[in-house]
Coordinates of C-alpha atoms in Angstrom, one line a residue:
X1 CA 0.2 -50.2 9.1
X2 CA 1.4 -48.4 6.0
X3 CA -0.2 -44.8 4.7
X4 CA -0.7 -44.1 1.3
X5 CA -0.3 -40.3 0.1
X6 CA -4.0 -38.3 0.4
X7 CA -5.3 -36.7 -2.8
X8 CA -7.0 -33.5 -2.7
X9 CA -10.8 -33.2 -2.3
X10 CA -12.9 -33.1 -5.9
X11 CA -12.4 -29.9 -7.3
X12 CA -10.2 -28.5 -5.1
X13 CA -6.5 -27.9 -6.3
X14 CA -3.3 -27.2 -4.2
X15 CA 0.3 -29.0 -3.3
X16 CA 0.8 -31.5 -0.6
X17 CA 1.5 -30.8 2.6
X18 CA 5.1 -31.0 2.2
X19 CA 5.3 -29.2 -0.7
X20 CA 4.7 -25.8 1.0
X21 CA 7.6 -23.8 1.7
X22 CA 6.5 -21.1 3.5
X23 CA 9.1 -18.7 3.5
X24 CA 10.6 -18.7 -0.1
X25 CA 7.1 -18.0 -1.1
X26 CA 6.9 -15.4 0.6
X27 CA 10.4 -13.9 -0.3
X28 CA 9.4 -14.6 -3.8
X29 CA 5.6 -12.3 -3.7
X30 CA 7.5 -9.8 -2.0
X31 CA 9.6 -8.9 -4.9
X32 CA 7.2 -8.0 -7.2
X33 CA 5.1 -6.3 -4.0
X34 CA 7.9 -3.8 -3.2
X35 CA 8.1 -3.0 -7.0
X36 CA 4.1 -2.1 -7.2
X37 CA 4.5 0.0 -4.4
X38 CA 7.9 1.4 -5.3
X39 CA 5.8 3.0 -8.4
X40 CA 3.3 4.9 -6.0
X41 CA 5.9 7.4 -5.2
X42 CA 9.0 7.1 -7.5
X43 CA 7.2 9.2 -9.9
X44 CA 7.3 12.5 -7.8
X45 CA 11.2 13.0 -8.4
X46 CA 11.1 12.4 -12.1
X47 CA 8.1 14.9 -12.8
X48 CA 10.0 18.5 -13.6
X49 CA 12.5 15.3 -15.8
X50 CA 9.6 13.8 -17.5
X51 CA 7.8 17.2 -18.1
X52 CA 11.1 18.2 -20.1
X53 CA 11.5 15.0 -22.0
X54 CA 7.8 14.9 -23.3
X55 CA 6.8 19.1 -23.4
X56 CA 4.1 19.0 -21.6
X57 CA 3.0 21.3 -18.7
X58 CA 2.6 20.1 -14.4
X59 CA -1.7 19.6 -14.6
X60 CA -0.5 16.9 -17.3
X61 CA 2.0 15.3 -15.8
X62 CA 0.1 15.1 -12.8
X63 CA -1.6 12.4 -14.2
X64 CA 1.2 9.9 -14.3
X65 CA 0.4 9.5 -11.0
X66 CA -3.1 10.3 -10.6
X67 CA -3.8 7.8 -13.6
X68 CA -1.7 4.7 -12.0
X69 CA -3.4 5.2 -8.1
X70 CA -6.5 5.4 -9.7
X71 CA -6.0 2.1 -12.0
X72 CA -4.8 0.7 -8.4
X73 CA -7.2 1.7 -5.9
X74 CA -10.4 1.2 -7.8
X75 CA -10.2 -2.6 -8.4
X76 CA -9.0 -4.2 -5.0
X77 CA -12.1 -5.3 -3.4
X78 CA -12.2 -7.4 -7.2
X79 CA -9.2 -9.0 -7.5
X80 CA -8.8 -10.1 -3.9
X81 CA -11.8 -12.1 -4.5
X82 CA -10.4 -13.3 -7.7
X83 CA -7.6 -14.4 -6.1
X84 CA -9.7 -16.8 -4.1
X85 CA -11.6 -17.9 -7.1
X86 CA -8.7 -19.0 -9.3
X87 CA -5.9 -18.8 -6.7
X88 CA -3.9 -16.3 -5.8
X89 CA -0.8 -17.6 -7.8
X90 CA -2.4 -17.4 -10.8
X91 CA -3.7 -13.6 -10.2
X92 CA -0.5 -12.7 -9.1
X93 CA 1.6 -13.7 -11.7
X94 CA -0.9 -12.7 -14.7
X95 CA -0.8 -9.1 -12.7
X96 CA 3.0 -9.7 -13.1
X97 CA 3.2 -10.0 -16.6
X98 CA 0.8 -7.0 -17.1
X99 CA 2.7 -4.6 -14.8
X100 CA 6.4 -5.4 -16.2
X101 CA 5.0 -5.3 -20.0
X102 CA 3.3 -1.7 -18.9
X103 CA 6.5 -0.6 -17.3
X104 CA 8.2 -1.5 -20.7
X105 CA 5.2 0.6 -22.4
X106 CA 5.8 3.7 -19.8
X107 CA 9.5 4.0 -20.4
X108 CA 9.4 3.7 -24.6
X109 CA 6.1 6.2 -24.4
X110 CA 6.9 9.0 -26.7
X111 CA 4.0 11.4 -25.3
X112 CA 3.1 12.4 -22.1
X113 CA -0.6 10.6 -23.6
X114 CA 1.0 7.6 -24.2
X115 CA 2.3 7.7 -20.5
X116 CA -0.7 8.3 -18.8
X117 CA -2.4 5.4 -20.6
X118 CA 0.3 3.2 -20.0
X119 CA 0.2 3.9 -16.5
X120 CA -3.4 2.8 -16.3
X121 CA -2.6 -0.6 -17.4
X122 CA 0.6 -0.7 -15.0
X123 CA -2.0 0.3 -12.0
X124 CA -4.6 -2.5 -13.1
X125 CA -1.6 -5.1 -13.2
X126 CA -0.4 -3.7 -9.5
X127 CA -4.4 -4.5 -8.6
X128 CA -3.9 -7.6 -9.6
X129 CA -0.8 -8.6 -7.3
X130 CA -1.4 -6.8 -4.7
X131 CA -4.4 -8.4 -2.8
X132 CA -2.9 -12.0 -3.0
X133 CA 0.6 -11.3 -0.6
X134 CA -1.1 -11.4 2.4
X135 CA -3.9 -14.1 0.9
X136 CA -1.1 -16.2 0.2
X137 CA 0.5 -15.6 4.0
X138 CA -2.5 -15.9 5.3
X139 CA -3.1 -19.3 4.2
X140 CA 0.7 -20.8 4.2
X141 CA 1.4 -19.4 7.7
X142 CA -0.2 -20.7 10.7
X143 CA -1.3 -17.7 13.4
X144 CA 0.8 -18.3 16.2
X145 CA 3.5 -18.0 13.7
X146 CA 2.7 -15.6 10.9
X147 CA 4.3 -12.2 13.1
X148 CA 7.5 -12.7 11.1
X149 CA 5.8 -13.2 7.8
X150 CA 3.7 -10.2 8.7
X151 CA 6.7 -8.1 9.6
X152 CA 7.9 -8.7 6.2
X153 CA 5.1 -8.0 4.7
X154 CA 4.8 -5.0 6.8
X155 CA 8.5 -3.7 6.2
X156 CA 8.3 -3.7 2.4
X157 CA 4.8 -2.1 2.6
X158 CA 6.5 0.5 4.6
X159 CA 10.0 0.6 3.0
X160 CA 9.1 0.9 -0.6
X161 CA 6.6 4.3 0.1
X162 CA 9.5 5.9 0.8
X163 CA 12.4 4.5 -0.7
X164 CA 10.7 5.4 -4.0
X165 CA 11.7 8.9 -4.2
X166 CA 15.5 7.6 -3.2
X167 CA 15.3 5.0 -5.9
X168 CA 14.2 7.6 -8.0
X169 CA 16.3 10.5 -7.6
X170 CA 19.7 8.0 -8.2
X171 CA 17.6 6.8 -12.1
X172 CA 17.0 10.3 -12.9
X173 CA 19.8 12.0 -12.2
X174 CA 21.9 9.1 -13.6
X175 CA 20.0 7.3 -16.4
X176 CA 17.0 9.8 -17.3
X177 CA 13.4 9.5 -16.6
X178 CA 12.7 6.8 -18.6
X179 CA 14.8 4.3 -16.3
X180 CA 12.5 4.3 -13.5
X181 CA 10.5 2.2 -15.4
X182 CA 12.9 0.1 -17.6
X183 CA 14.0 -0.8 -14.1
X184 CA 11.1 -3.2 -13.3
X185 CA 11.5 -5.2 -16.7
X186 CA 14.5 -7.6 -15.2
X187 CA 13.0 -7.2 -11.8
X188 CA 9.4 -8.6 -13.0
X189 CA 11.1 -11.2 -15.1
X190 CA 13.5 -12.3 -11.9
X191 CA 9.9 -12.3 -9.8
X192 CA 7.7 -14.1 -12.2
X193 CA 10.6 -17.0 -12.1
X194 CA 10.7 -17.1 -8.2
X195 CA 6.9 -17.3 -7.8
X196 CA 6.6 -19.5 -10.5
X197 CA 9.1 -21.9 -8.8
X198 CA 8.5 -21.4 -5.1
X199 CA 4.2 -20.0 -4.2
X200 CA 2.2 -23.4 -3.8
X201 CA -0.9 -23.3 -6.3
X202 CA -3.3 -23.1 -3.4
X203 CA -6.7 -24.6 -3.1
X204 CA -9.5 -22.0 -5.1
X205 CA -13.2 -21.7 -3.8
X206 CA -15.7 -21.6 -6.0
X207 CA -17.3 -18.5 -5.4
X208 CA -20.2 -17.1 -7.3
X209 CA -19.4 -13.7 -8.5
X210 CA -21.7 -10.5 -7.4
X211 CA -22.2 -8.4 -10.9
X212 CA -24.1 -5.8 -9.4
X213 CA -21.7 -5.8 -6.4
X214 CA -18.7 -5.3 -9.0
X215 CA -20.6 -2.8 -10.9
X216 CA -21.2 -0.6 -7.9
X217 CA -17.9 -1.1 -6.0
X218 CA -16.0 -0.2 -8.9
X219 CA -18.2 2.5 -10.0
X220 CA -18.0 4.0 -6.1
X221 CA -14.2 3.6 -5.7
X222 CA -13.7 5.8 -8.8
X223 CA -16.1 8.6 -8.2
X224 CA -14.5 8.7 -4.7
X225 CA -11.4 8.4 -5.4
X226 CA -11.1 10.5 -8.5
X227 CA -12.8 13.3 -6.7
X228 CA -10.3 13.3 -4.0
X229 CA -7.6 13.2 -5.4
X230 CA -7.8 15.4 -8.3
X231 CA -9.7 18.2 -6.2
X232 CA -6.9 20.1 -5.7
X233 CA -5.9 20.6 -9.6
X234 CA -9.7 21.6 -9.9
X235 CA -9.4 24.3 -7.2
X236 CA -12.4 22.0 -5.4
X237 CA -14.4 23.6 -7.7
X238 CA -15.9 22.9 -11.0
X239 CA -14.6 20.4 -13.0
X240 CA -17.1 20.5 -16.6
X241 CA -20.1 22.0 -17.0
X242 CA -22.5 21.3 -14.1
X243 CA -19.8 18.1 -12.5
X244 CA -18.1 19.4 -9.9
X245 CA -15.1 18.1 -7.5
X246 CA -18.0 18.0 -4.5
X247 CA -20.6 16.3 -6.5
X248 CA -18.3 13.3 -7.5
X249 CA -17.1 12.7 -3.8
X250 CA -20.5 13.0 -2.6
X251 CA -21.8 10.6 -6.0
X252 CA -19.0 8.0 -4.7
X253 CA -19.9 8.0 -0.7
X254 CA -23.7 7.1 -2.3
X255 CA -23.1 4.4 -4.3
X256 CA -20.9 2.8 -1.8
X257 CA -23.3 3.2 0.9
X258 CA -25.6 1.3 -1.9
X259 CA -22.9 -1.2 -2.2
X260 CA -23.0 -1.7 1.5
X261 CA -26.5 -1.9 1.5
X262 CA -26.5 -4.5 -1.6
X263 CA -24.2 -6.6 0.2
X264 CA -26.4 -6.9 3.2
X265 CA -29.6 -7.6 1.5
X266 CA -28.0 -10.1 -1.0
X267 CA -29.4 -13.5 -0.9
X268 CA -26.2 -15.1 -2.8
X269 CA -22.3 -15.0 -2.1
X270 CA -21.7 -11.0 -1.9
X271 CA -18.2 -9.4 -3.0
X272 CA -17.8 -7.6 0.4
X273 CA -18.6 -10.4 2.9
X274 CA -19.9 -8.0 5.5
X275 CA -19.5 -10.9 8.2
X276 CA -15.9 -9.8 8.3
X277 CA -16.2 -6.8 10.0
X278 CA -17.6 -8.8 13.2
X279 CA -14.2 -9.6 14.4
X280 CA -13.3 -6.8 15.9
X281 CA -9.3 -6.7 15.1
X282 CA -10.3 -6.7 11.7
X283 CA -12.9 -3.7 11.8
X284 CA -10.2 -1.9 14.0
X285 CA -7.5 -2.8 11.6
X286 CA -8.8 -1.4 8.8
X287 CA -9.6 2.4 10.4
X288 CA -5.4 2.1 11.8
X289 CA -4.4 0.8 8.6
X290 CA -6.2 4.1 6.7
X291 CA -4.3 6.4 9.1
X292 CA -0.8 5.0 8.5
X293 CA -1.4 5.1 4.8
X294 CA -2.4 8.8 5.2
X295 CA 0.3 9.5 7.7
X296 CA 3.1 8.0 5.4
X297 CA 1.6 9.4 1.8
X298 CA 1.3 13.0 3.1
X299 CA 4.5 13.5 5.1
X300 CA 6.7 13.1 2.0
X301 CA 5.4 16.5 0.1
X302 CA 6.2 19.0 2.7
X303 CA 10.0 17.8 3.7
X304 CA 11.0 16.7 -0.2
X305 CA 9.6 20.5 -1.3
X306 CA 11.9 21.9 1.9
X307 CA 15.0 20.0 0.8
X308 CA 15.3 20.9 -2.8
X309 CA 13.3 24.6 -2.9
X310 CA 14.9 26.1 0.5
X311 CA 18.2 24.3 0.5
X312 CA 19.0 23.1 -2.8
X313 CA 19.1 19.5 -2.6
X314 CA 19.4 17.3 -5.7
X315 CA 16.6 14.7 -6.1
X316 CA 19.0 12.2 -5.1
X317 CA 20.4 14.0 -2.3
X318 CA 16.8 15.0 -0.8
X319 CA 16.0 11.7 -1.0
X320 CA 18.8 10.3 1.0
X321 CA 18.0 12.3 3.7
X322 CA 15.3 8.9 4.6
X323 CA 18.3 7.0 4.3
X324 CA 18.2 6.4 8.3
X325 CA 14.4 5.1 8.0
X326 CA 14.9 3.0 5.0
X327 CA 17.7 1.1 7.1
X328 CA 16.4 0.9 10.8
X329 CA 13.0 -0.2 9.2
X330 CA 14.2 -2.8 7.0
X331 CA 16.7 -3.6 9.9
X332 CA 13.5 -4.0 13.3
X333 CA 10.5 -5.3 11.0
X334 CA 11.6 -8.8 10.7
X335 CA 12.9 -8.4 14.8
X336 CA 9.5 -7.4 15.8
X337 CA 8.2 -10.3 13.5
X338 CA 9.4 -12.6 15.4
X339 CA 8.5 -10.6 18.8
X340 CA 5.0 -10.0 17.8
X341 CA 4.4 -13.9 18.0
X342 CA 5.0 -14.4 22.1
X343 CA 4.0 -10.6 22.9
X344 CA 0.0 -8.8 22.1
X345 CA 1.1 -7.1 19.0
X346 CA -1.1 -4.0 19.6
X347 CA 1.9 -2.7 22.2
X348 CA 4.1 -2.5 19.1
X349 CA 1.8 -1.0 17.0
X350 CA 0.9 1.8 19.7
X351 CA 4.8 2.1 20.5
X352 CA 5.3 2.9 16.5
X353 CA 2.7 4.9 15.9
X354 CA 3.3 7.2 18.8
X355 CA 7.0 7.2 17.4
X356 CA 5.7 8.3 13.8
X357 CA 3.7 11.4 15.4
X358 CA 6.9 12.2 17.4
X359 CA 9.3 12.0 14.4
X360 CA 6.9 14.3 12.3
X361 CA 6.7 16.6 15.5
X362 CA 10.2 16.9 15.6
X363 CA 11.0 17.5 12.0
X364 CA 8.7 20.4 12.5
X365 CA 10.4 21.8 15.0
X366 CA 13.5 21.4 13.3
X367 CA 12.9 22.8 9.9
X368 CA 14.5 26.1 9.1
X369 CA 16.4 27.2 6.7
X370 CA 19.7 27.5 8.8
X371 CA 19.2 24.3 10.4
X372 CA 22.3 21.9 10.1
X373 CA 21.3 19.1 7.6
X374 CA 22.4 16.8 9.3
X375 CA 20.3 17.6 12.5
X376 CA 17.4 16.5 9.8
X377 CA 18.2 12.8 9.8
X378 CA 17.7 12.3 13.6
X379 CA 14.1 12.1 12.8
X380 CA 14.5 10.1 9.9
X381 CA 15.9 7.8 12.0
X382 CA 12.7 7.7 14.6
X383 CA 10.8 7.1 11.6
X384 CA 13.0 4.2 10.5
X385 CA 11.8 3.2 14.2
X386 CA 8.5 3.6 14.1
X387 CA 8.0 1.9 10.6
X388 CA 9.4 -1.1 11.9
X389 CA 6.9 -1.1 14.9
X390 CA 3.6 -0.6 13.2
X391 CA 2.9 -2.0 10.0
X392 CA 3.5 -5.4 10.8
X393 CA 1.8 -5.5 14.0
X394 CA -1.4 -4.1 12.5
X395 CA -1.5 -6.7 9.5
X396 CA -1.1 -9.7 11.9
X397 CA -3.6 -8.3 14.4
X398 CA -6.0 -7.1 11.6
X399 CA -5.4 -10.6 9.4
X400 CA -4.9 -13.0 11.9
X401 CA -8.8 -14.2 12.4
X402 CA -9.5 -14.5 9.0
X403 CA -11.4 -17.6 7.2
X404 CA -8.8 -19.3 5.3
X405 CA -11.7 -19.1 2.2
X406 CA -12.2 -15.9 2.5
X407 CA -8.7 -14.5 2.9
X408 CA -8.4 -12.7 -0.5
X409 CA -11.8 -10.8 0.0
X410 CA -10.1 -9.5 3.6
X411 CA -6.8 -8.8 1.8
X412 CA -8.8 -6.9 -0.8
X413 CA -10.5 -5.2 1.7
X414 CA -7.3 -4.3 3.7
X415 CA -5.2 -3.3 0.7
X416 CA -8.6 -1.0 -0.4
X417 CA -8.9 1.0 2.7
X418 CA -4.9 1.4 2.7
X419 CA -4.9 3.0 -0.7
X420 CA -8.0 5.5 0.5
X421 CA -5.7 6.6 3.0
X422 CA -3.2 7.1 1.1
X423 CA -5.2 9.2 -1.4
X424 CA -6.7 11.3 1.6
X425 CA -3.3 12.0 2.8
X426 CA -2.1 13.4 -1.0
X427 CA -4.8 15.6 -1.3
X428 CA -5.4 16.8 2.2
X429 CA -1.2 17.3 2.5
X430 CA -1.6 19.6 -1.1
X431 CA -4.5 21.8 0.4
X432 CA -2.8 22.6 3.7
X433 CA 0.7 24.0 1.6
X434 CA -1.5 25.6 -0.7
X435 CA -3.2 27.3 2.2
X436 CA 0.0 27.7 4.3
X437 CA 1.8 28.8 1.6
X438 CA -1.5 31.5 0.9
X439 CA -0.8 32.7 4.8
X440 CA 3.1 32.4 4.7
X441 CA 3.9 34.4 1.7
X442 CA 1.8 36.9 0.9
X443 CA 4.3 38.8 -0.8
X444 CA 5.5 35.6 -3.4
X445 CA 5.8 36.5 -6.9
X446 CA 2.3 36.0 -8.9
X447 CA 0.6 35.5 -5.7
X448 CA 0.1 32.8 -3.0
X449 CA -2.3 30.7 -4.9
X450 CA 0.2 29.7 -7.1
X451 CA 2.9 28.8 -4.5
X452 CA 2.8 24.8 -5.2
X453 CA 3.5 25.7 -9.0
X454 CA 6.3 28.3 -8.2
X455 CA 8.0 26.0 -6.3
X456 CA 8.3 23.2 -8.5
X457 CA 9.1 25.1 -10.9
X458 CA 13.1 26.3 -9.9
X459 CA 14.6 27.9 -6.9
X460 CA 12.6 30.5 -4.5
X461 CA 14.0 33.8 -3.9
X462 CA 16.2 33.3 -0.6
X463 CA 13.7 36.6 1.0
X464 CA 11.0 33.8 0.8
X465 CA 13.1 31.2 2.6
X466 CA 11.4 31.7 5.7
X467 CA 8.1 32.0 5.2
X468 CA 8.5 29.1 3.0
X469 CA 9.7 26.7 5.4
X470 CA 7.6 27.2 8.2
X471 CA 4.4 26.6 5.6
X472 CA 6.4 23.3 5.1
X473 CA 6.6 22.8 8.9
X474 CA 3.1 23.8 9.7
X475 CA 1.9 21.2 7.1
X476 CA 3.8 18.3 8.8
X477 CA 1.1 18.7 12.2
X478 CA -1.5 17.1 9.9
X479 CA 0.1 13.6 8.9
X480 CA 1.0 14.1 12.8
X481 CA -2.5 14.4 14.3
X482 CA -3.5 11.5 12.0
X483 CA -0.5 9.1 13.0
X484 CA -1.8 10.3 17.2
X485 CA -5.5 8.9 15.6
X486 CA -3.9 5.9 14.8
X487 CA -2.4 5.3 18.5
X488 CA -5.7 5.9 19.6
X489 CA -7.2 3.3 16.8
X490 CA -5.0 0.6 17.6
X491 CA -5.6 0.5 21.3
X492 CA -8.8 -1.3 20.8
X493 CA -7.2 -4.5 19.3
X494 CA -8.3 -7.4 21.4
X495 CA -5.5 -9.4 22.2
X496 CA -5.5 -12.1 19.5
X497 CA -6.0 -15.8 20.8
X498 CA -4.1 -18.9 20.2
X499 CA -5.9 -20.8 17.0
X500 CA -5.4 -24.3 15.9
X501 CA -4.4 -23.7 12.0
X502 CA -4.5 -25.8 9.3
X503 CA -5.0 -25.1 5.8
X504 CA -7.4 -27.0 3.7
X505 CA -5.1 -29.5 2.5
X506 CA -3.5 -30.2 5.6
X507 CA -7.4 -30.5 6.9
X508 CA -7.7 -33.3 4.2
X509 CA -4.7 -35.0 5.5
X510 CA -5.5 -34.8 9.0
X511 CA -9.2 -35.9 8.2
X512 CA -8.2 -39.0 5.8
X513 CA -5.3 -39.9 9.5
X514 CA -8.2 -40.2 11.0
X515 CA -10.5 -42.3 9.1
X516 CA -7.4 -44.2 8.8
X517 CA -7.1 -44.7 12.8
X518 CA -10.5 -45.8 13.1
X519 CA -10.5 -48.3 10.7
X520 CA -7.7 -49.7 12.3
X521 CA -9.3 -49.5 15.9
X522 CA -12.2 -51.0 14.3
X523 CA -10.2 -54.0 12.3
X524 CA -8.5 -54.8 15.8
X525 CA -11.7 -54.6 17.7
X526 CA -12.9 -57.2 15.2

């Protein structure tokens, strides 16, 4: 009996079978994935540089930061339902071309203005990527086999948050400030060729799209967000006339709880399908997945201010000092990849989490201003441990039950609560050293309120040494405590069970084998 190739259904589009290579698609998204995430934090070690080159004062330059995580948080719960809509290949290379054309835009920008807004668009093309990595793993890589996938996934998620400050302490001391965004022009171009060549256009789902969910999801996220993370420049206090920082974190939690509500009542296809939070690894996954990116954003601050204020580390040189992490992380993720698709998953992420509250624990211990530096990267090393442990466990377990059609709304929805994290951790981790700082050196020129501005702004008198560090060290029990949350979080993953997996097309082919069969069992019958 001979076979003749299947076609896909009506107005579905996506590749053959055979015409999905799993894991140089994969290798291809992740390019552009660690660049997006690169820019969350390479920023910090060019900000005295950039504040030179363009005259312009810290609350301003505060903003190149503020203004891209802002531009990336707000639309994720959008574009990972894009990405469903008109396939995650096409959102993620259009994203592509608008984050490597905005890096162009950041490095030629001749004002600190011109940066911020450049920045904005740069966020909005990260939004755009970001969502459809795991949508596109999700749907290429059957369960039972997508721990390795995950583990990449996971590694460059953890990596890249803090190999940023590495990456960008070598530009700016090197090139100039400018070069940590020239950087991503060949990089995009090089990515945009390898996904272009190697993602499978995936089948797209027609979905209907929610205005009014858009409207108040976006709307939400901003208030929220903005309010959170600007309320330290603002003193959590008054920001114009009667808006305060309070009113707009308060205005945000509202209009998403009206979202939620909208969603629930909604008689059409909503943006948030709320049905998602039933499985239970996914509900869990989330709240672990907002502790990590907390954990990971807010430890940074406290032991890159140590380095360079109390022992007079270069950028470059601080940021080597993570060297250890960067290379045991990159080195276990794929290992417990692999691992993580015979063993229950959770046990790894429990095991790395556990380690992150023990590395942070012992860096605080450690930090003084006579320790021996190289005593420091001991811990780094634990971390480099822990990071390989935990993030790709918690995608796979949090990932693993998801619809294949509704895999960019859960990636959305991942990727969203991530970034919330991340933006809790940078402003709680500011308020604690501004308070530490207010109990540690009472004595510091100008007074302790301003102790984050007199430290980035040149070298503390060695009589504050002291008092300095241990404000550094006190701040590290917060990302801490969180990362011990998170070992309690992840210990209510249900052990995930074996799935039969088949993406839409291969459902086609399987279904059209088996029309096939029983036309021959009936023609033979005959």
């Amino acid at each position: 009996m001979s076979t003749t190739p299947t076609t896909p259904p009506q107005g579905v589009s996506g590749p053959t079978p055979g015409a999905v290579r799993p894991w140089p698609a994969l290798w291809s998204l992740v390019i552009g994935f660690f660049m997006i995430l690169i820019d969350t934090t390479i920023v910090s070690v060019a900000n005295p540089a950039i504040m030179r080159g363009l005259d312009t004062g810290i609350n301003n330059v505060i903003w190149v930061t503020s203004a891209y995580l802002l531009a990336y948080a707000v639309p994720l719960l959008i574009t990972g339902r894009l990405g469903d809509r008109f396939g995650p290949k096409n959102l993620y290379l259009v994203g592509l071309v608008v984050f490597t054309l905005a890096s162009l835009w950041c490095g030629l920008s001749g004002s600190i203005e011109m940066l911020i807004v450049a920045r904005v668009v740069q966020g909005l093309g990260a939004a755009l990527m970001t969502p459809q990595t795991m949508a596109v793993i999700t749907r290429i890589f059957p369960p039972d086999r997508r721990g390795a996938a995950m583990g990449l996934w996971g590694a460059t998620a953890g990596v890249a948050t803090l190999v940023g400050p590495i990456l960008g302490g070598v530009l700016v001391d090197g090139f100039g400030w400018e070069w940590i965004f020239f950087i991503n022009v060949p990089v995009g171009v090089i990515g945009f060729i390898m996904v272009w060549l190697n993602v499978p256009a995936l089948a797209t789902h027609p979905h209907k799209f929610d205005v009014l969910g858009v409207v108040l999801s976006g709307l939400g996220m901003f208030l929220l967000v903005f309010g959170i993370q600007e309320g330290q420049s603002y003193d959590w206090g008054t920001i114009t006339g009667p808006i305060t920082v309070w009113s707009l974190i308060i205005a945000g939690v509202v209009v998403l709880g009206l979202f939620v509500v909208w969603q629930a009542v909604m008689k059409g296809e909503p943006l948030l399908p709320l049905a998602l939070f039933r499985d239970r690894n996914f509900s869990v996954g989330n709240l672990a997945i907002s502790t990590i990116g907390f954990t990971i954003t807010s430890m940074s601050l406290p032991l890159v201010f140590f380095y360079q204020t109390v022992r007079g580390l270069t950028p470059t040189q601080s940021a080597l000092m993570l060297v250890p992490m960067a290379v045991l992380s990159a080195g276990l993720a794929p290992v417990v990849g692999r691992a993580i698709d015979r063993v229950n998953p959770k046990w790894f992420a429990l095991a790395g989490l556990l380690l992150l509250a023990l590395a942070l624990g012992w860096y605080s211990i450690l930090l003084t201003p006579e320790q021996p530096i190289l005593m420091l990267l001991l811990p780094s090393a634990v971390l480099g441990l822990a990071n390989g442990f935990m993030w790709g466990p918690v995608s796979n377990l949090t990932t693993r039950g998801l619809p294949q059609h509704q895999a960019g709304a859960g990636s959305g929805v991942f990727n969203t609560t991530r970034q919330i994290g991340a933006v809790l951790g940078s402003a709680a981790i500011a308020a604690l050293i501004q308070g530490r700082l207010a109990a540690e050196l009472p004595a510091a020129p100008g007074g302790a309120a301003g102790g984050v501005s007199e430290v980035t702004g040149g070298e503390l008198p060695e009589f504050l040494h002291a008092g300095f560090t241990t404000a550094m060290a006190q701040s590290l029990l917060l990302p801490a405590g969180l990362a011990l949350v998170g070992a309690v979080v992840v210990l209510f993953f249900q052990k995930p069970k074996a799935a039969a997996w088949s993406t839409p097309e291969t459902q086609h082919g399987q279904a059209a084998a088996v029309a096939a069969a029983a036309a021959t069992a009936r023609s033979e019958a005959e």
